Each structure stands twice: as structure tokens, then as C-alpha cells.
């Protein structure tokens, strides 16, 4: 116990849509193979929200509903909800607002964070800082993505990578030595040109021409992104461990953003965390962008013990990246 208030995760929820897109099915749609995707990325299957009339808030609301039910939390008690997403239901309002509408949350502050694949750790850091002020007592942070809406299923260099899903955590204040202990976050505009969607925003509004030219999909220069992802996630993880006096053996779990198994392996080697302590779900969910870390937490919640040192690390478009040091709270 101390006087310092920390924000601790007290519950987790998640949701993966039913439809499973296999490498076999992808190889009927484009010139690719299970062998290439497994060796170069490490993905076997990904979940896809097939319903064209449902957006990211559908996925997010499912994760939030599970979280509320599991933690027996009344919607009236939620005072803040932050949704990290790059695939908002609408240009405006925030997807967090649409989730509130679906779930029945009224009166809470609700907003989105756009930090691409790093969105969840940015949201968690922001929310933790707000909880530490004492003004917010029950906060939901989620990552929710319908990536399939912006994947070009004619482009073999991006189509195998992404999947849909949502993960949510409940943050509450505590004076115990658990919760969000530290965080390092950065951005570098060098990344803007390497990873973006060309049309559909205010810089290039949608037109017949932008649709004809297939400009409403993810554009990625894979190798440039790969190099930065490896070095920046490794550096941020190593730095946060060092400044908190943690060696590889002190880390119970390393939870990296799931973009490519080769990136995850490189980060594991650099941090010196045992291979068995690295949470990996990319094989069955693919890259779910901002949902990747909370989905990993959700799927592995039962493995965590109170006091476990957990390092989260992410990298995404912008570029944005960073690491969070958590002490698990239950
Ligand atoms: O989450 C946000 C951050 N995103 C990331 O961290 C993604 C980082 N980048 C990557 O993970 C990898 O760069 C990719 C998975 C996107 C691509 O892997 P790569 O090993 O960098 O492949 P490449 O783009 O250098 O392509 C190598 C070869 C090329 O053929 P040639 O020119 O050598 O004949 C590609 O045309 O592989 C070919 N290729 C494919 N072949 C079969 C590209 N995509 C495919 C495919 N199936 N799906």
C-alpha cells in the first residue's frame, strides 16, 4: 500500500466474429499460399465480421458487454470510455459514442483515439493518467477494429495480414502497488508515407475516381514498416524494463502487438524474455491493429497472477509506438 493512486485493470472482455478466413480460402482469391503466409507472417486464420451493415461498434459493444457482465458492473457507474480504433463506424461521431448507444452507457465521457496499432497502449496510458487524478473511477479502454473493411482482397501484400476483433479492459483506482506502473510513447512522422489510406478523408474525399483507383484500402510499404517495428518496439521494451529495474527473468509476460511473428521473435530476443513468456495469438487472429493487445490479454487472462510484471509493446502507422509496464492486479 502507498498513497500513490495507480490505475489497475480489474476486468477484461473480448469478442471475435464467427467467420474464420483461412489461408486456403485466401489462396483461392489471390496468388498466395499457406506456406508463404506462415513463413513470412505466421498467420493461419483470422476472424472476419461478414455483416456489411455492422461496423466496429458492433465488435466493441460485444467486448464491453462481456466485460460489464463478468465484472458485474452497472453501466451507470462507467464515467469514461476510450475506444482506440482506425476503423471507426463513421467519420464522426466517435465509435465510443456508438458503443455507449449499443450498451446503454449514458453520461460518461466517450471518445476515440487514433494511434493506429498503438492505439490501445496510448488509450491505456491516457486513461491511467486520468484515473490517477482521482476524477475518474471506472474507465473502459478498448481496442476495436473491423480491419476487413479497409483490406483490399485483390492485394496479396496486405490481405493475409489483417483480422477483425475487439478487446476491452476496466480500469479502476487502487493504492496497492499494482496497475499501470510506467509507459513510454513516441511518434515519428517518417512513417506517414509508408502506411496509410490514401482517400476518404478531408485531404482526398471519396469520389468515383478514388473508388475506381482502389484508394480506400490500406496502403503499406511492408519492409520499411517491418524495420521500424522491430527496432522501435525492441527499444521501447528494453528501455521501460531498464528504467524499472527489470531483467528478462523478472518479466512474467511480454505482450507485443501481433503484426508479424518474425517481429515478435526479434522483440523477444532483444528483451531477453523467455520465449514461453511471450503471448502470441497472431496465428489465429492475425493483425487486429488496436485490438491486438487487449485481445491477447483477454485470451490469456487466466494465466496471469497478481503482481505479475507484464510488458505491453506496440507499433503502428504514424509511426506511433511504445511500451507499457503493468503489474497485474488479480
Ligand atoms: O501493424 C502495423 C505495422 N505493420 C507491420 O508491422 C507489418 C510489417 N511488415 C511485414 O510484416 C512484412 O513486410 C510483410 C508481411 C507485409 C511482407 O513480408 P516481406 O517478407 O517483407 O515480403 P516482401 O514485401 O519483401 O515480398 C517478398 C516477395 C515478393 O516477391 P518477389 O518480388 O521477391 O518476387 C512479393 O511479391 O513475396 C511476394 N509476396 C507474396 N507471395 C505470396 C508478397 N505477398 C505475398 C503473398 N503470397 N501474400
Short mmCIF file of C-alpha atoms and ligand atoms in Angstrom, two decimals:
data_model
loop_
_atom_site.label_atom_id
_atom_site.label_comp_id
_atom_site.label_asym_id
_atom_site.label_seq_id
_atom_site.Cartn_x
_atom_site.Cartn_y
_atom_site.Cartn_z
CA UNK A 1 0.00 0.00 0.00
CA UNK A 2 1.12 3.56 -0.69
CA UNK A 3 -0.51 6.99 -1.03
CA UNK A 4 0.03 6.95 -4.78
CA UNK A 5 -3.04 6.05 -6.79
CA UNK A 6 -2.47 3.62 -9.64
CA UNK A 7 -4.94 2.61 -12.34
CA UNK A 8 -5.35 -1.15 -12.32
CA UNK A 9 -7.08 -3.50 -14.75
CA UNK A 10 -9.90 -5.20 -12.82
CA UNK A 11 -11.72 -6.99 -15.66
CA UNK A 12 -11.30 -7.93 -19.31
CA UNK A 13 -13.74 -8.62 -22.16
CA UNK A 14 -13.28 -9.57 -25.78
CA UNK A 15 -15.00 -10.58 -28.96
CA UNK A 16 -14.02 -12.28 -32.20
CA UNK A 17 -16.58 -12.54 -35.01
CA UNK A 18 -17.59 -16.07 -36.04
CA UNK A 19 -16.36 -16.19 -39.64
CA UNK A 20 -12.86 -17.65 -39.99
CA UNK A 21 -10.90 -16.78 -43.11
CA UNK A 22 -8.26 -19.43 -43.74
CA UNK A 23 -5.07 -19.24 -45.79
CA UNK A 24 -6.64 -21.85 -48.06
CA UNK A 25 -9.59 -19.57 -48.81
CA UNK A 26 -7.25 -16.61 -49.38
CA UNK A 27 -5.27 -18.65 -51.88
CA UNK A 28 -8.44 -19.13 -53.93
CA UNK A 29 -8.83 -15.33 -54.05
CA UNK A 30 -5.23 -14.31 -54.91
CA UNK A 31 -1.81 -15.65 -55.80
CA UNK A 32 -0.65 -16.72 -52.33
CA UNK A 33 -0.19 -19.87 -50.26
CA UNK A 34 -0.43 -21.16 -46.71
CA UNK A 35 3.31 -21.83 -46.85
CA UNK A 36 4.20 -18.19 -47.77
CA UNK A 37 1.86 -16.66 -45.20
CA UNK A 38 3.03 -18.99 -42.41
CA UNK A 39 6.73 -18.47 -43.11
CA UNK A 40 6.67 -14.71 -43.77
CA UNK A 41 3.95 -13.62 -41.29
CA UNK A 42 2.89 -16.56 -39.08
CA UNK A 43 -0.87 -16.33 -39.60
CA UNK A 44 -3.06 -19.38 -40.19
CA UNK A 45 -6.54 -17.88 -39.77
CA UNK A 46 -8.21 -14.56 -38.97
CA UNK A 47 -11.76 -13.69 -37.88
CA UNK A 48 -13.87 -11.53 -40.17
CA UNK A 49 -17.10 -9.64 -39.46
CA UNK A 50 -19.06 -10.62 -42.55
CA UNK A 51 -22.15 -8.48 -41.92
CA UNK A 52 -21.74 -5.44 -44.19
CA UNK A 53 -24.23 -3.48 -42.10
CA UNK A 54 -22.30 -3.82 -38.85
CA UNK A 55 -19.22 -1.76 -38.08
CA UNK A 56 -16.55 -1.59 -35.40
CA UNK A 57 -19.00 -0.54 -32.66
CA UNK A 58 -20.73 -3.92 -33.04
CA UNK A 59 -17.46 -5.68 -32.14
CA UNK A 60 -16.59 -3.16 -29.43
CA UNK A 61 -20.03 -3.38 -27.81
CA UNK A 62 -19.76 -7.19 -27.60
CA UNK A 63 -16.42 -6.90 -25.81
CA UNK A 64 -17.75 -4.21 -23.45
CA UNK A 65 -20.92 -6.21 -22.71
CA UNK A 66 -18.81 -9.22 -21.73
CA UNK A 67 -16.61 -7.02 -19.54
CA UNK A 68 -19.61 -5.49 -17.76
CA UNK A 69 -21.27 -8.87 -17.21
CA UNK A 70 -18.08 -10.55 -15.92
CA UNK A 71 -17.28 -7.72 -13.53
CA UNK A 72 -20.95 -7.21 -12.56
CA UNK A 73 -20.52 -3.51 -13.33
CA UNK A 74 -23.58 -1.32 -13.72
CA UNK A 75 -23.48 0.85 -16.86
CA UNK A 76 -24.42 3.83 -14.63
CA UNK A 77 -21.05 3.59 -12.87
CA UNK A 78 -18.90 3.97 -16.01
CA UNK A 79 -17.57 7.52 -16.17
CA UNK A 80 -15.21 7.29 -19.14
CA UNK A 81 -14.91 5.09 -22.23
CA UNK A 82 -11.99 5.39 -24.64
CA UNK A 83 -12.07 3.44 -27.91
CA UNK A 84 -8.83 3.00 -29.85
CA UNK A 85 -9.63 2.35 -33.49
CA UNK A 86 -8.62 3.13 -37.08
CA UNK A 87 -11.88 1.75 -38.43
CA UNK A 88 -14.49 3.97 -36.81
CA UNK A 89 -18.12 3.33 -37.73
CA UNK A 90 -18.40 6.86 -39.12
CA UNK A 91 -16.09 9.80 -39.75
CA UNK A 92 -17.95 11.24 -36.77
CA UNK A 93 -19.21 10.81 -34.08
CA UNK A 94 -16.71 8.71 -32.17
CA UNK A 95 -17.14 4.95 -32.20
CA UNK A 96 -17.03 5.17 -28.38
CA UNK A 97 -20.34 7.07 -28.62
CA UNK A 98 -21.87 4.36 -30.82
CA UNK A 99 -20.69 1.72 -28.33
CA UNK A 100 -22.34 3.68 -25.49
CA UNK A 101 -25.56 3.72 -27.52
CA UNK A 102 -25.46 -0.05 -28.08
CA UNK A 103 -24.54 -0.90 -24.49
CA UNK A 104 -26.70 1.71 -22.74
CA UNK A 105 -23.93 3.85 -21.21
CA UNK A 106 -25.29 7.38 -20.64
CA UNK A 107 -23.47 10.38 -19.20
CA UNK A 108 -19.92 9.03 -19.44
CA UNK A 109 -17.20 10.92 -21.32
CA UNK A 110 -16.71 8.90 -24.52
CA UNK A 111 -14.08 9.48 -27.17
CA UNK A 112 -11.83 7.70 -29.69
CA UNK A 113 -8.08 7.54 -30.00
CA UNK A 114 -6.48 7.30 -33.43
CA UNK A 115 -2.97 5.97 -32.97
CA UNK A 116 -3.34 3.03 -35.36
CA UNK A 117 -1.94 -0.25 -33.99
CA UNK A 118 -0.53 1.57 -30.93
CA UNK A 119 -3.98 2.90 -30.04
CA UNK A 120 -4.61 0.60 -27.10
CA UNK A 121 -1.39 1.46 -25.24
CA UNK A 122 -1.99 5.15 -25.95
CA UNK A 123 -5.57 4.80 -24.62
CA UNK A 124 -4.40 2.85 -21.57
CA UNK A 125 -1.74 5.44 -20.73
CA UNK A 126 -4.19 8.33 -21.14
CA UNK A 127 -6.88 6.60 -19.11
CA UNK A 128 -4.42 5.66 -16.35
CA UNK A 129 -3.32 9.29 -16.05
CA UNK A 130 -6.97 10.37 -15.73
CA UNK A 131 -7.70 7.70 -13.10
CA UNK A 132 -4.62 8.80 -11.14
CA UNK A 133 -6.09 12.32 -10.83
CA UNK A 134 -8.97 10.83 -8.83
CA UNK A 135 -11.63 12.26 -11.17
CA UNK A 136 -12.45 9.01 -12.96
CA UNK A 137 -13.24 5.82 -11.04
CA UNK A 138 -14.47 3.28 -13.60
CA UNK A 139 -12.97 3.58 -17.03
CA UNK A 140 -13.28 1.29 -20.04
CA UNK A 141 -10.41 1.26 -22.55
CA UNK A 142 -10.90 -0.82 -25.64
CA UNK A 143 -9.31 -1.56 -28.98
CA UNK A 144 -11.86 -2.44 -31.65
CA UNK A 145 -11.28 -2.91 -35.35
CA UNK A 146 -13.14 -4.06 -38.42
CA UNK A 147 -9.92 -4.14 -40.44
CA UNK A 148 -11.58 -6.17 -43.19
CA UNK A 149 -13.48 -3.07 -44.36
CA UNK A 150 -10.21 -1.44 -45.49
CA UNK A 151 -8.39 -4.54 -46.73
CA UNK A 152 -8.08 -4.89 -50.49
CA UNK A 153 -8.74 -8.57 -51.14
CA UNK A 154 -7.04 -8.14 -54.52
CA UNK A 155 -3.75 -7.11 -52.87
CA UNK A 156 -1.75 -10.12 -51.70
CA UNK A 157 0.78 -7.94 -49.88
CA UNK A 158 -1.78 -6.78 -47.28
CA UNK A 159 -4.83 -9.07 -47.48
CA UNK A 160 -3.40 -12.01 -45.48
CA UNK A 161 -2.31 -9.80 -42.59
CA UNK A 162 -5.41 -8.31 -41.02
CA UNK A 163 -8.35 -9.58 -38.98
CA UNK A 164 -11.31 -8.17 -37.02
CA UNK A 165 -11.97 -8.19 -33.29
CA UNK A 166 -12.24 -6.19 -30.08
CA UNK A 167 -10.81 -6.34 -26.58
CA UNK A 168 -11.71 -4.18 -23.57
CA UNK A 169 -10.38 -3.61 -20.06
CA UNK A 170 -11.88 -1.97 -17.00
CA UNK A 171 -9.53 0.39 -15.14
CA UNK A 172 -10.10 1.41 -11.52
CA UNK A 173 -8.03 3.27 -8.93
CA UNK A 174 -6.01 1.42 -6.29
CA UNK A 175 -3.40 2.32 -3.69
CA UNK A 176 -1.84 -1.15 -3.94
CA UNK A 177 1.44 -1.48 -5.88
CA UNK A 178 -0.30 -2.92 -8.96
CA UNK A 179 -1.65 -1.49 -12.22
CA UNK A 180 -0.16 0.74 -14.88
CA UNK A 181 3.30 1.48 -13.44
CA UNK A 182 5.05 3.21 -16.35
CA UNK A 183 4.75 3.97 -20.02
CA UNK A 184 6.86 5.19 -22.94
CA UNK A 185 5.14 6.54 -26.05
CA UNK A 186 6.57 8.07 -29.21
CA UNK A 187 5.72 9.04 -32.75
CA UNK A 188 7.76 9.86 -35.86
CA UNK A 189 6.15 11.35 -38.99
CA UNK A 190 8.67 9.49 -41.15
CA UNK A 191 6.03 6.76 -41.12
CA UNK A 192 3.15 8.68 -42.66
CA UNK A 193 4.23 7.87 -46.21
CA UNK A 194 4.80 4.17 -45.53
CA UNK A 195 1.41 3.22 -44.08
CA UNK A 196 -1.91 4.99 -44.69
CA UNK A 197 -5.21 5.06 -46.53
CA UNK A 198 -4.96 7.45 -49.45
CA UNK A 199 -8.58 8.54 -49.91
CA UNK A 200 -11.74 9.04 -47.91
CA UNK A 201 -10.51 11.74 -45.55
CA UNK A 202 -10.59 15.52 -45.90
CA UNK A 203 -7.32 15.56 -47.88
CA UNK A 204 -8.78 13.38 -50.63
CA UNK A 205 -12.55 12.98 -50.28
CA UNK A 206 -14.25 9.95 -51.79
CA UNK A 207 -15.11 10.26 -55.47
CA UNK A 208 -15.82 7.90 -58.36
CA UNK A 209 -12.17 8.25 -59.29
CA UNK A 210 -10.83 7.31 -55.83
CA UNK A 211 -13.07 4.25 -55.81
CA UNK A 212 -12.04 3.24 -59.33
CA UNK A 213 -8.37 3.62 -58.38
CA UNK A 214 -8.88 1.47 -55.24
CA UNK A 215 -7.62 4.21 -52.93
CA UNK A 216 -9.89 3.36 -49.99
CA UNK A 217 -7.75 0.48 -48.78
CA UNK A 218 -4.67 0.02 -46.59
CA UNK A 219 -1.50 1.13 -48.38
CA UNK A 220 1.63 -0.36 -46.80
CA UNK A 221 5.31 -0.48 -47.74
CA UNK A 222 5.89 -3.65 -45.77
CA UNK A 223 9.66 -3.74 -45.46
CA UNK A 224 10.05 -0.14 -44.24
CA UNK A 225 7.33 -0.73 -41.66
CA UNK A 226 8.92 -4.03 -40.64
CA UNK A 227 12.33 -2.48 -39.93
CA UNK A 228 10.92 0.34 -37.80
CA UNK A 229 8.56 -2.03 -35.96
CA UNK A 230 11.43 -4.31 -34.92
CA UNK A 231 13.76 -1.56 -33.77
CA UNK A 232 11.18 0.72 -32.13
CA UNK A 233 9.26 -1.96 -30.21
CA UNK A 234 12.52 -3.59 -29.09
CA UNK A 235 13.98 -0.25 -27.98
CA UNK A 236 10.85 0.88 -26.10
CA UNK A 237 10.51 -2.50 -24.33
CA UNK A 238 14.18 -2.62 -23.36
CA UNK A 239 14.05 0.98 -22.13
CA UNK A 240 10.97 0.53 -19.96
CA UNK A 241 12.42 -2.65 -18.47
CA UNK A 242 15.74 -0.98 -17.74
CA UNK A 243 14.31 2.11 -16.09
CA UNK A 244 12.11 -0.07 -13.86
CA UNK A 245 14.99 -2.36 -12.93
CA UNK A 246 13.53 -5.38 -14.76
CA UNK A 247 15.67 -8.06 -16.39
CA UNK A 248 14.28 -10.63 -18.82
CA UNK A 249 13.70 -13.12 -15.99
CA UNK A 250 11.65 -10.58 -13.98
CA UNK A 251 9.06 -10.25 -16.73
CA UNK A 252 6.20 -12.73 -16.31
CA UNK A 253 4.62 -11.89 -19.68
CA UNK A 254 5.61 -9.91 -22.76
CA UNK A 255 2.57 -8.95 -24.82
CA UNK A 256 3.65 -7.49 -28.17
CA UNK A 257 1.36 -6.11 -30.86
CA UNK A 258 0.69 -9.01 -33.23
CA UNK A 259 1.82 -7.78 -36.66
CA UNK A 260 4.27 -10.45 -37.77
CA UNK A 261 5.70 -13.47 -35.93
CA UNK A 262 9.19 -12.51 -37.11
CA UNK A 263 8.80 -9.06 -35.48
CA UNK A 264 7.57 -10.68 -32.25
CA UNK A 265 10.56 -13.07 -32.21
CA UNK A 266 13.00 -10.18 -32.73
CA UNK A 267 11.48 -8.22 -29.81
CA UNK A 268 11.62 -11.33 -27.62
CA UNK A 269 15.33 -11.80 -28.35
CA UNK A 270 16.17 -8.13 -27.70
CA UNK A 271 14.34 -8.06 -24.33
CA UNK A 272 15.74 -11.39 -23.14
CA UNK A 273 12.27 -12.51 -22.02
CA UNK A 274 11.87 -16.28 -22.18
CA UNK A 275 10.13 -17.48 -25.34
CA UNK A 276 7.41 -19.21 -23.25
CA UNK A 277 6.56 -15.89 -21.63
CA UNK A 278 5.64 -14.21 -24.89
CA UNK A 279 1.92 -14.05 -25.60
CA UNK A 280 1.21 -14.97 -29.22
CA UNK A 281 -2.19 -15.13 -30.90
CA UNK A 282 -1.31 -13.88 -34.39
CA UNK A 283 -1.64 -17.45 -35.72
CA UNK A 284 -5.43 -17.46 -35.19
CA UNK A 285 -6.44 -13.76 -35.14
CA UNK A 286 -3.94 -12.08 -37.47
CA UNK A 287 -3.15 -8.39 -37.02
CA UNK A 288 -6.18 -6.79 -35.40
CA UNK A 289 -4.44 -3.40 -35.05
CA UNK A 290 -5.57 -1.59 -31.88
CA UNK A 291 -7.47 -4.70 -30.73
CA UNK A 292 -4.38 -6.89 -30.80
CA UNK A 293 -3.07 -6.27 -27.26
CA UNK A 294 -6.43 -6.29 -25.40
CA UNK A 295 -7.43 -9.45 -27.30
CA UNK A 296 -4.15 -11.05 -26.20
CA UNK A 297 -4.88 -10.05 -22.59
CA UNK A 298 -8.45 -11.36 -22.86
CA UNK A 299 -7.43 -14.74 -24.29
CA UNK A 300 -4.72 -15.26 -21.67
CA UNK A 301 -6.30 -13.66 -18.58
CA UNK A 302 -6.36 -16.94 -16.64
CA UNK A 303 -2.57 -17.33 -16.90
CA UNK A 304 -1.86 -14.04 -15.12
CA UNK A 305 -1.28 -13.85 -11.37
CA UNK A 306 -1.50 -10.87 -9.05
CA UNK A 307 1.80 -8.96 -9.08
CA UNK A 308 2.98 -10.38 -12.43
CA UNK A 309 5.21 -7.93 -14.30
CA UNK A 310 3.77 -7.53 -17.79
CA UNK A 311 5.28 -5.53 -20.65
CA UNK A 312 2.98 -4.41 -23.46
CA UNK A 313 4.55 -3.06 -26.63
CA UNK A 314 3.05 -1.81 -29.88
CA UNK A 315 3.93 -0.16 -33.16
CA UNK A 316 1.73 1.30 -35.86
CA UNK A 317 1.03 3.83 -38.56
CA UNK A 318 2.22 7.37 -37.97
CA UNK A 319 4.62 5.94 -36.94
CA UNK A 320 3.48 5.54 -33.34
CA UNK A 321 5.00 3.13 -30.84
CA UNK A 322 5.77 2.50 -27.22
CA UNK A 323 5.66 0.19 -24.23
CA UNK A 324 3.66 -0.03 -21.00
CA UNK A 325 4.75 -1.69 -17.76
CA UNK A 326 1.81 -3.26 -15.91
CA UNK A 327 1.65 -5.12 -12.64
CA UNK A 328 -1.31 -7.48 -12.89
CA UNK A 329 -3.90 -6.79 -10.21
CA UNK A 330 -5.87 -10.02 -9.63
O1 LIG B 1 0.59 -3.46 -37.65
C1 LIG B 1 1.17 -2.27 -38.08
C2 LIG B 1 2.51 -2.44 -38.54
N1 LIG B 1 2.61 -3.38 -39.66
C3 LIG B 1 3.63 -4.24 -39.68
O2 LIG B 1 4.37 -4.30 -38.72
C4 LIG B 1 3.87 -5.03 -40.94
C5 LIG B 1 5.36 -5.06 -41.24
N2 LIG B 1 5.69 -5.72 -42.49
C6 LIG B 1 5.59 -7.06 -42.65
O3 LIG B 1 5.15 -7.76 -41.78
C7 LIG B 1 6.13 -7.65 -43.93
O4 LIG B 1 6.90 -6.70 -44.61
C8 LIG B 1 5.02 -8.19 -44.88
C9 LIG B 1 4.33 -9.39 -44.23
C10 LIG B 1 3.99 -7.11 -45.16
C11 LIG B 1 5.63 -8.65 -46.19
O5 LIG B 1 6.65 -9.61 -45.95
P1 LIG B 1 8.10 -9.44 -46.60
O6 LIG B 1 8.89 -10.58 -46.16
O7 LIG B 1 8.59 -8.06 -46.25
O8 LIG B 1 7.78 -9.60 -48.13
P2 LIG B 1 8.09 -8.60 -49.34
O9 LIG B 1 7.07 -7.50 -49.36
O10 LIG B 1 9.53 -8.22 -49.33
O11 LIG B 1 7.87 -9.56 -50.57
C12 LIG B 1 8.73 -10.66 -50.83
C13 LIG B 1 8.19 -11.43 -52.01
C14 LIG B 1 7.86 -10.55 -53.22
O12 LIG B 1 8.11 -11.28 -54.39
P3 LIG B 1 9.45 -11.03 -55.23
O13 LIG B 1 9.41 -9.58 -55.60
O14 LIG B 1 10.57 -11.36 -54.30
O15 LIG B 1 9.30 -11.97 -56.37
C15 LIG B 1 6.36 -10.36 -53.09
O16 LIG B 1 5.74 -10.11 -54.31
O17 LIG B 1 6.97 -12.07 -51.63
C16 LIG B 1 5.94 -11.71 -52.54
N3 LIG B 1 4.69 -11.68 -51.82
C17 LIG B 1 3.87 -12.74 -51.68
N4 LIG B 1 3.98 -14.00 -52.15
C18 LIG B 1 2.98 -14.86 -51.83
C19 LIG B 1 4.12 -10.62 -51.14
N5 LIG B 1 2.99 -11.02 -50.58
C20 LIG B 1 2.79 -12.32 -50.89
C21 LIG B 1 1.80 -13.25 -50.61
N6 LIG B 1 1.95 -14.51 -51.08
N7 LIG B 1 0.72 -12.96 -49.84
#
